[in-house]
């Protein structure tokens, strides 16, 4: 079967790398997105956000014929539609997702394939299928959750097997034929299994980072340098390989998906909810450390994005801490080299002797901190 693909929400962090990848595999692809500013940048081969090897992949995709549109009706010309807009347990997110799905089902042509790519609540895929059946359209619906690490999308999209949630094996084989063209291995599961996998994986990762913060909180309360003893404990001890450093747990997936997991499947013993409280306490202890170690109320804050070497501010806990400090009447100058509009470190050296590193970008390793009092939140 020859595919022509539409990627709805295709100008975003999930959709755009996928759109470029598909187009560069020789499959005609059109990006559908209401963000006309991003579409304009895409047409000019200007990456609207940071990804490794983004420039070459976007340039090649445009040369290969990548299309863009802000009109949802253009999916009528395609036989495979991928929706990359996610949802969460928040009412406004669910309503937005349901509205997009309704628009897609109104415009998608009969006998097409509809792939859902991002986070959905338990049972939502079956709800989409039910809505499709009510319109008497013979649409094959599959849930193919995205599992890529932001910043490494082009590297991982070829390496990671694709979970494919389908109603039956016959429909799975049709979806598999598409991923075979992309040279991507697939794993067949049911709708409910695919939904659980997506939410479980991100909730587990959230829990993994948060548990380290739990022990870090205990260490702080006992005047122990947790980062120091963690490094010592890991030294030549393979069973601690892979354990993360303490630090902020944020970003567009982990917090949202862990809350969506609770909303979908429950949290009988309150373990996940307690980890959310752990991370709030982690931030509160940083505020206490700032009050104890820094002199005065002026701070140079290094890093604002949710993780190192990123330009993504979504659910960044560096912003959460910054807002708390402002409420406590701290004057904070921010250095964020991955975003426009922020000052250079060299230009504000005289502002304060207090330096707070909240997101440890690689660039900061070359900064001179002589004469400064430095607090490092984390470097994961």
Coordinates of C-alpha atoms in Angstrom, one line a residue:
X1 CA 0.0 0.0 0.0
X2 CA 1.3 3.5 -0.9
X3 CA 0.9 6.0 2.0
X4 CA 0.4 9.7 2.0
X5 CA 0.7 11.0 5.5
X6 CA -0.7 13.9 7.4
X7 CA 0.7 14.8 10.8
X8 CA -1.8 16.8 12.9
X9 CA 0.1 18.9 15.4
X10 CA 3.1 18.3 13.2
X11 CA 4.9 21.6 14.1
X12 CA 5.5 20.5 17.7
X13 CA 8.2 18.7 19.6
X14 CA 6.6 15.3 18.8
X15 CA 5.2 15.9 15.4
X16 CA 7.9 17.8 13.6
X17 CA 10.9 15.3 14.0
X18 CA 8.5 12.5 13.0
X19 CA 7.2 14.5 10.0
X20 CA 10.8 15.1 8.8
X21 CA 11.8 11.5 9.4
X22 CA 8.8 10.1 7.4
X23 CA 9.4 12.6 4.5
X24 CA 13.1 11.7 4.4
X25 CA 12.1 8.0 4.0
X26 CA 10.4 8.9 0.7
X27 CA 6.8 9.0 2.0
X28 CA 4.9 12.2 1.1
X29 CA 4.0 14.0 4.3
X30 CA 2.1 17.2 5.2
X31 CA 2.2 18.9 8.5
X32 CA -1.1 20.2 9.8
X33 CA -0.8 22.8 12.6
X34 CA -2.5 26.0 13.7
X35 CA 0.9 27.6 14.7
X36 CA 1.4 29.6 11.5
X37 CA 4.6 31.2 12.9
X38 CA 6.1 27.7 13.3
X39 CA 4.9 26.7 9.9
X40 CA 6.7 29.7 8.4
X41 CA 9.9 28.8 10.1
X42 CA 9.6 25.2 8.9
X43 CA 9.1 26.3 5.3
X44 CA 12.3 28.3 5.6
X45 CA 14.2 25.3 7.0
X46 CA 14.6 27.1 10.3
X47 CA 14.1 24.7 13.3
X48 CA 11.6 26.2 15.7
X49 CA 13.2 24.4 18.7
X50 CA 16.3 22.4 19.6
X51 CA 16.9 18.9 18.5
X52 CA 20.2 17.1 17.7
X53 CA 20.7 17.0 13.9
X54 CA 17.5 19.0 13.4
X55 CA 18.9 21.4 10.7
X56 CA 20.0 18.8 8.3
X57 CA 16.9 16.7 8.7
X58 CA 14.5 19.6 8.2
X59 CA 16.5 20.9 5.2
X60 CA 16.4 17.5 3.6
X61 CA 12.7 17.0 4.3
X62 CA 11.9 20.3 2.6
X63 CA 14.0 19.4 -0.4
X64 CA 12.1 16.1 -0.6
X65 CA 8.8 17.9 -0.7
X66 CA 7.5 18.2 2.9
X67 CA 4.3 20.2 2.9
X68 CA 2.7 22.4 5.6
X69 CA -0.8 23.7 6.1
X70 CA -3.0 25.2 8.8
X71 CA -6.1 23.8 7.3
X72 CA -7.4 20.5 8.8
X73 CA -9.4 19.7 5.7
X74 CA -6.1 18.9 3.9
X75 CA -6.1 15.5 5.5
X76 CA -8.7 14.5 3.0
X77 CA -5.8 14.0 0.5
X78 CA -4.1 11.5 2.8
X79 CA -4.7 7.9 3.7
X80 CA -2.8 7.9 7.0
X81 CA -3.2 10.5 9.6
X82 CA -1.1 10.8 12.7
X83 CA -2.3 12.9 15.7
X84 CA 0.6 14.1 17.8
X85 CA -1.5 16.3 20.1
X86 CA -1.5 14.8 23.6
X87 CA -3.9 15.1 26.5
X88 CA -3.8 14.8 30.3
X89 CA -6.1 14.6 33.2
X90 CA -6.8 18.4 33.0
X91 CA -10.2 19.2 31.7
X92 CA -9.0 21.8 29.2
X93 CA -6.4 19.4 27.7
X94 CA -9.1 16.7 27.3
X95 CA -11.5 19.1 25.6
X96 CA -8.8 20.3 23.2
X97 CA -7.9 16.7 22.3
X98 CA -11.5 15.7 21.8
X99 CA -12.1 18.8 19.6
X100 CA -9.1 17.9 17.4
X101 CA -10.2 14.3 17.1
X102 CA -13.7 15.4 16.2
X103 CA -12.3 17.7 13.5
X104 CA -10.0 14.8 12.2
X105 CA -12.9 12.3 12.0
X106 CA -15.1 14.9 10.2
X107 CA -12.4 15.4 7.5
X108 CA -10.6 12.0 7.2
X109 CA -11.5 10.0 4.2
X110 CA -13.0 6.5 4.4
X111 CA -10.7 3.5 4.6
X112 CA -7.9 5.6 6.1
X113 CA -5.5 4.8 9.0
X114 CA -5.6 7.0 12.1
X115 CA -2.6 6.7 14.5
X116 CA -2.7 8.4 17.9
X117 CA 0.9 9.2 19.0
X118 CA 0.9 11.0 22.3
X119 CA -0.5 10.6 25.9
X120 CA -4.1 9.5 26.3
X121 CA -6.1 8.5 29.3
X122 CA -7.3 4.9 29.9
X123 CA -10.1 4.0 27.5
X124 CA -9.6 7.0 25.2
X125 CA -8.6 5.1 22.2
X126 CA -11.8 3.0 22.3
X127 CA -13.7 6.2 22.7
X128 CA -12.1 7.5 19.5
X129 CA -13.0 4.3 17.7
X130 CA -16.6 4.5 19.0
X131 CA -16.9 8.1 17.6
X132 CA -15.5 6.9 14.3
X133 CA -18.0 4.1 14.1
X134 CA -20.8 6.5 14.8
X135 CA -19.9 8.4 11.7
X136 CA -20.0 5.1 9.7
X137 CA -16.4 5.6 8.5
X138 CA -14.3 2.5 8.1
X139 CA -11.2 3.9 9.9
X140 CA -8.4 1.8 11.2
X141 CA -7.4 3.2 14.6
X142 CA -4.1 2.4 16.3
X143 CA -2.4 3.8 19.4
X144 CA 1.4 4.1 18.7
X145 CA 2.8 6.0 21.7
X146 CA 5.9 8.1 21.3
X147 CA 8.7 7.2 23.7
X148 CA 11.6 9.4 22.5
X149 CA 13.9 11.5 24.7
X150 CA 13.5 15.1 23.8
X151 CA 16.7 16.3 22.1
X152 CA 17.5 12.8 20.7
X153 CA 14.4 12.3 18.5
X154 CA 16.2 11.7 15.2
X155 CA 18.6 9.3 16.9
X156 CA 16.0 7.3 18.8
X157 CA 13.2 7.1 16.3
X158 CA 15.1 4.5 14.3
X159 CA 16.5 2.6 17.3
X160 CA 13.5 2.2 19.5
X161 CA 10.8 -0.4 18.7
X162 CA 7.3 1.1 18.2
X163 CA 4.5 -0.1 20.4
X164 CA 1.4 -0.6 18.2
X165 CA -1.9 -0.9 20.0
X166 CA -4.6 -2.4 17.7
X167 CA -8.0 -4.0 17.9
X168 CA -6.8 -7.2 16.2
X169 CA -3.8 -8.7 14.4
X170 CA -5.2 -8.1 11.0
X171 CA -5.3 -4.4 11.6
X172 CA -1.9 -4.5 13.3
X173 CA -0.4 -6.0 10.1
X174 CA -1.6 -3.1 8.1
X175 CA -0.1 -0.6 10.5
X176 CA 3.1 -2.6 10.6
X177 CA 3.4 -2.3 6.9
X178 CA 3.8 1.5 7.3
X179 CA 6.5 1.2 10.0
X180 CA 8.2 -1.4 7.9
X181 CA 8.7 1.3 5.2
X182 CA 10.3 3.4 7.9
X183 CA 12.5 0.4 8.9
X184 CA 11.1 0.6 12.5
X185 CA 10.5 -2.6 14.5
X186 CA 7.0 -2.9 15.9
X187 CA 5.5 -4.6 19.0
X188 CA 1.8 -5.7 18.8
X189 CA -0.3 -5.1 21.9
X190 CA -4.0 -4.2 22.6
X191 CA -5.3 -0.7 23.0
X192 CA -5.4 -1.0 26.8
X193 CA -1.9 -2.4 26.9
X194 CA -0.5 0.4 24.8
X195 CA -2.2 3.0 27.0
X196 CA -0.8 1.4 30.1
X197 CA 2.7 1.1 28.7
X198 CA 2.9 4.8 27.8
X199 CA 1.7 6.0 31.2
X200 CA 3.6 3.4 33.2
X201 CA 6.9 4.1 31.6
X202 CA 6.8 7.8 32.2
X203 CA 5.4 7.3 35.7
X204 CA 8.2 4.9 36.5
X205 CA 10.8 7.3 35.3
X206 CA 9.1 10.1 37.3
X207 CA 9.3 7.8 40.4
X208 CA 12.9 6.9 39.7
X209 CA 14.0 10.5 39.7
X210 CA 11.8 11.4 42.6
X211 CA 13.0 8.5 44.8
X212 CA 16.5 9.9 44.5
X213 CA 15.2 13.3 45.6
X214 CA 13.5 11.6 48.6
X215 CA 16.9 10.3 49.8
X216 CA 18.4 13.6 49.0
X217 CA 15.8 15.4 51.2
X218 CA 16.6 13.0 54.1
X219 CA 20.4 13.6 53.6
X220 CA 19.9 17.4 53.6
X221 CA 17.8 17.2 56.8
X222 CA 20.8 15.3 58.4
X223 CA 23.4 17.8 57.1
X224 CA 24.8 15.2 54.7
X225 CA 26.1 16.1 51.2
X226 CA 24.0 13.6 49.2
X227 CA 25.7 14.2 45.9
X228 CA 29.1 13.5 47.5
X229 CA 28.1 10.3 49.1
X230 CA 26.2 9.1 46.0
X231 CA 29.3 9.6 43.9
X232 CA 31.3 7.7 46.5
X233 CA 28.8 4.9 46.7
X234 CA 28.7 4.5 42.9
X235 CA 32.4 4.3 42.6
X236 CA 33.3 0.8 41.1
X237 CA 29.9 -0.5 42.3
X238 CA 28.1 -1.7 39.2
X239 CA 24.7 -2.2 40.9
X240 CA 24.3 1.5 41.2
X241 CA 25.0 2.1 37.5
X242 CA 22.3 4.3 36.0
X243 CA 21.0 5.9 39.2
X244 CA 20.4 9.5 38.5
X245 CA 21.6 12.5 40.5
X246 CA 19.1 14.5 42.6
X247 CA 17.5 17.4 40.8
X248 CA 14.4 18.9 39.4
X249 CA 11.8 16.5 37.9
X250 CA 9.9 18.4 35.2
X251 CA 9.3 18.7 31.5
X252 CA 6.3 18.1 29.3
X253 CA 5.8 14.4 30.0
X254 CA 6.8 13.0 33.4
X255 CA 4.7 15.2 35.7
X256 CA 1.7 15.2 33.4
X257 CA 1.8 11.5 32.6
X258 CA 2.2 10.5 36.3
X259 CA -0.9 12.5 37.1
X260 CA -2.7 11.0 34.2
X261 CA -1.7 7.5 35.4
X262 CA -3.3 8.2 38.8
X263 CA -6.4 9.5 37.1
X264 CA -6.6 6.4 34.9
X265 CA -5.6 3.6 37.2
X266 CA -5.6 5.0 40.7
X267 CA -2.8 5.1 43.3
X268 CA -4.1 2.8 46.0
X269 CA -1.3 3.4 48.5
X270 CA -0.7 7.0 47.6
X271 CA 2.9 6.2 46.6
X272 CA 3.0 8.3 43.4
X273 CA 1.2 11.2 45.0
X274 CA 3.7 11.2 47.9
X275 CA 6.5 11.5 45.3
X276 CA 4.9 14.6 44.0
X277 CA 5.1 16.0 47.5
X278 CA 8.7 14.8 47.7
X279 CA 9.6 17.0 44.8
X280 CA 7.8 20.0 46.3
X281 CA 9.9 19.4 49.5
X282 CA 13.0 19.2 47.4
X283 CA 12.4 22.7 46.1
X284 CA 11.6 24.0 49.6
X285 CA 14.9 22.6 50.9
X286 CA 16.8 24.4 48.2
X287 CA 15.1 27.7 49.3
X288 CA 16.3 27.0 52.8
X289 CA 19.8 26.3 51.6
X290 CA 19.8 29.6 49.7
X291 CA 18.8 31.5 52.8
X292 CA 21.6 29.8 54.8
X293 CA 24.5 30.0 52.3
X294 CA 23.8 33.1 50.2
X295 CA 24.5 36.7 51.4
X296 CA 21.9 39.3 50.6
X297 CA 18.8 39.0 48.3
X298 CA 20.5 39.1 44.9
X299 CA 21.0 35.9 42.9
X300 CA 22.4 35.0 39.4
X301 CA 20.3 32.0 38.3
X302 CA 21.9 29.9 35.6
X303 CA 19.4 27.9 33.5
X304 CA 15.6 28.1 33.1
X305 CA 14.7 25.2 30.8
X306 CA 13.4 21.9 32.2
X307 CA 16.6 20.0 31.4
X308 CA 20.2 20.6 30.3
X309 CA 21.0 21.7 26.8
X310 CA 17.3 22.2 25.9
X311 CA 15.2 25.3 25.0
X312 CA 12.0 23.8 26.4
X313 CA 10.4 25.6 29.3
X314 CA 7.4 23.4 29.7
X315 CA 6.8 22.3 33.3
X316 CA 10.3 23.5 34.2
X317 CA 10.9 23.4 37.9
X318 CA 13.6 26.0 37.5
X319 CA 10.8 28.4 36.8
X320 CA 8.9 27.2 39.8
X321 CA 11.9 27.9 42.0
X322 CA 12.4 31.3 40.3
X323 CA 8.8 32.3 41.1
X324 CA 9.2 31.2 44.7
X325 CA 12.3 33.3 45.1
X326 CA 10.6 36.4 43.6
X327 CA 7.8 36.0 46.1
X328 CA 10.4 36.0 48.9
X329 CA 11.7 39.3 47.5
X330 CA 14.9 38.0 45.9
X331 CA 16.2 39.9 43.0
X332 CA 17.1 37.3 40.3
X333 CA 19.0 37.8 37.1
X334 CA 18.6 34.8 34.7
X335 CA 21.2 33.4 32.3
X336 CA 19.6 31.1 29.8
X337 CA 21.9 30.7 26.7
X338 CA 19.4 28.5 24.8
X339 CA 16.7 31.2 24.6
X340 CA 16.7 34.7 23.3
X341 CA 16.2 37.7 25.6
X342 CA 18.4 36.7 28.5
X343 CA 21.6 38.4 29.6
X344 CA 25.1 36.9 29.3
X345 CA 26.9 35.7 32.4
X346 CA 29.9 38.0 31.8
X347 CA 27.6 41.1 31.6
X348 CA 26.1 40.5 35.1
X349 CA 29.1 39.3 37.1
X350 CA 29.0 42.3 39.3
X351 CA 25.3 41.9 40.1
X352 CA 25.8 39.3 42.8
X353 CA 28.3 36.9 44.4
X354 CA 25.5 34.4 44.7
X355 CA 25.2 31.9 41.8
X356 CA 22.4 29.4 41.6
X357 CA 22.7 26.7 38.9
X358 CA 19.2 25.3 38.4
X359 CA 19.7 23.7 34.9
X360 CA 23.2 22.6 34.2
X361 CA 23.8 23.3 30.5
X362 CA 27.2 22.2 29.2
X363 CA 28.1 25.8 28.5
X364 CA 28.2 26.5 32.3
X365 CA 31.1 24.2 32.7
X366 CA 33.3 26.9 31.2
X367 CA 32.1 29.7 33.4
X368 CA 34.4 31.3 36.0
X369 CA 33.0 31.1 39.5
X370 CA 36.0 32.6 41.3
X371 CA 34.8 34.7 44.2
X372 CA 31.2 33.3 43.9
X373 CA 29.1 31.3 46.3
X374 CA 27.6 28.6 44.1
X375 CA 24.7 26.3 44.8
X376 CA 24.1 23.5 42.2
X377 CA 20.6 22.1 42.2
X378 CA 21.3 19.1 40.0
X379 CA 22.9 18.1 36.7
X380 CA 20.7 15.4 35.3

